Structure formats: C-alpha cells, structure tokens
CSV table of C-alpha atoms in Angstrom, one decimal:
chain,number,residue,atom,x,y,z
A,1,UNK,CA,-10.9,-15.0,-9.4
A,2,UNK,CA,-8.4,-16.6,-6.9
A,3,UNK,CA,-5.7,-16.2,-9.6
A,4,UNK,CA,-6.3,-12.6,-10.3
A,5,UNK,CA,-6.1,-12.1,-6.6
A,6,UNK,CA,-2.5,-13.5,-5.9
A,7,UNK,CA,-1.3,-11.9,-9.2
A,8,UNK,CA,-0.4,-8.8,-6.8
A,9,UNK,CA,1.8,-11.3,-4.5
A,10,UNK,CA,3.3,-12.9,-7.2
A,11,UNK,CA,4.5,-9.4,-8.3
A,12,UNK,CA,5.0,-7.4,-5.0
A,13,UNK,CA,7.5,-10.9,-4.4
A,14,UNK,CA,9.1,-10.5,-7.9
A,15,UNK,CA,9.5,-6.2,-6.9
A,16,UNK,CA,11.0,-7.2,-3.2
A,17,UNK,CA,14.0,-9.0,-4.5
A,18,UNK,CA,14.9,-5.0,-5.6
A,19,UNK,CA,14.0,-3.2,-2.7
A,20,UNK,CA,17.3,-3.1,-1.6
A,21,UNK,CA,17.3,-4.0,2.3
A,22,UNK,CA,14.8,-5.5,4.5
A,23,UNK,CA,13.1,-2.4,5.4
A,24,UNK,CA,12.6,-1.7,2.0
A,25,UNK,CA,11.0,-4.4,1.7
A,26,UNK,CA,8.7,-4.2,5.2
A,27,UNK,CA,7.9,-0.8,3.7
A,28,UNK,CA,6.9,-2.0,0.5
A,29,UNK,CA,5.1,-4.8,2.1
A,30,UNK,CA,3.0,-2.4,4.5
A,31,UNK,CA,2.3,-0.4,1.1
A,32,UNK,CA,0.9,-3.4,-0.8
A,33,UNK,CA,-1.4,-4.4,2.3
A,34,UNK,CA,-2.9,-1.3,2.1
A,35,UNK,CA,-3.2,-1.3,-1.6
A,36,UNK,CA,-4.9,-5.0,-1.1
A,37,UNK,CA,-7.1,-4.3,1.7
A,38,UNK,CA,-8.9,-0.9,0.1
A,39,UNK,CA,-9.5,-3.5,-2.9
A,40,UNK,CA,-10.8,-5.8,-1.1
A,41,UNK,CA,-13.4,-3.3,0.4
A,42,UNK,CA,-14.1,-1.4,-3.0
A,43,UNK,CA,-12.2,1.3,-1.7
A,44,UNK,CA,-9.6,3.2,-4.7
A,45,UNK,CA,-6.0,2.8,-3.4
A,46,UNK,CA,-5.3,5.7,-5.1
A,47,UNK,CA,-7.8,8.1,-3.7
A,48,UNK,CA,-7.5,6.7,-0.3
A,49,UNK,CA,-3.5,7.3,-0.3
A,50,UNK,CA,-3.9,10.3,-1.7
A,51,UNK,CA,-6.4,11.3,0.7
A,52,UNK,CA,-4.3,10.0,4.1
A,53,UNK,CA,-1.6,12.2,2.4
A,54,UNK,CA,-3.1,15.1,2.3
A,55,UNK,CA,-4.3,14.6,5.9
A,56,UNK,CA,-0.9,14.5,7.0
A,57,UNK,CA,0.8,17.1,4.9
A,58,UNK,CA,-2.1,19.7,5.7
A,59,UNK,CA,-4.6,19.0,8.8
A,60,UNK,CA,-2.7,17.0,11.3
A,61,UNK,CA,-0.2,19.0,13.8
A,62,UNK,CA,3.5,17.1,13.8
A,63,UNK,CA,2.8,15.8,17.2
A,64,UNK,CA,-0.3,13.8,15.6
C-alpha cells in the first residue's frame, strides 16, 4: 500500500525535471497536492477540479 502511495512522487519528480522553470514546477507541485489529498479523502480529483473550475469560470465575480 505504501509503495502504491509514493508511486505518484516518484512520477510527479520524474515530470518536474520538464516543467521548465521553477514555477512550473511550484505549479505542478500545488496541482499534485491536490490530486493526492482528494485521494486520500476518497474524493475524485477529476470531479473535484472540474467542479472548482466551473465555480470560477461561471459563479464567482472576478473580484472573488
């Protein structure tokens, strides 16, 4: 189970050697953070980004 876990790190390490400055690679960090906590609370990345996306594209004024 532990392995499985830090297969993500191992990869998001490997993928930040290409992300082509360091704020690349802060973003990319902050991205796989979220992707790891909403797995680690049985949440779907994948809705859940798609979901604070939407909130900002449609709901929330630009001063929010």
């Amino acid at each position: 189970m532990a392995g499985r876990a830090l297969h993500g790190v191992a990869v998001g390490r490997r993928n930040s050697l290409s992300a082509g400055s360091r704020v690349g690679g802060e973003r990319a960090a902050a991205i796989y953070t979220v992707i790891q906590t909403c797995k680690a609370n049985g949440v779907d990345p994948h809705a859940h980004i798609d979901d604070v996306v939407a909130r900002i594209a449609g709901d929330w004024s630009a001063s929010r």
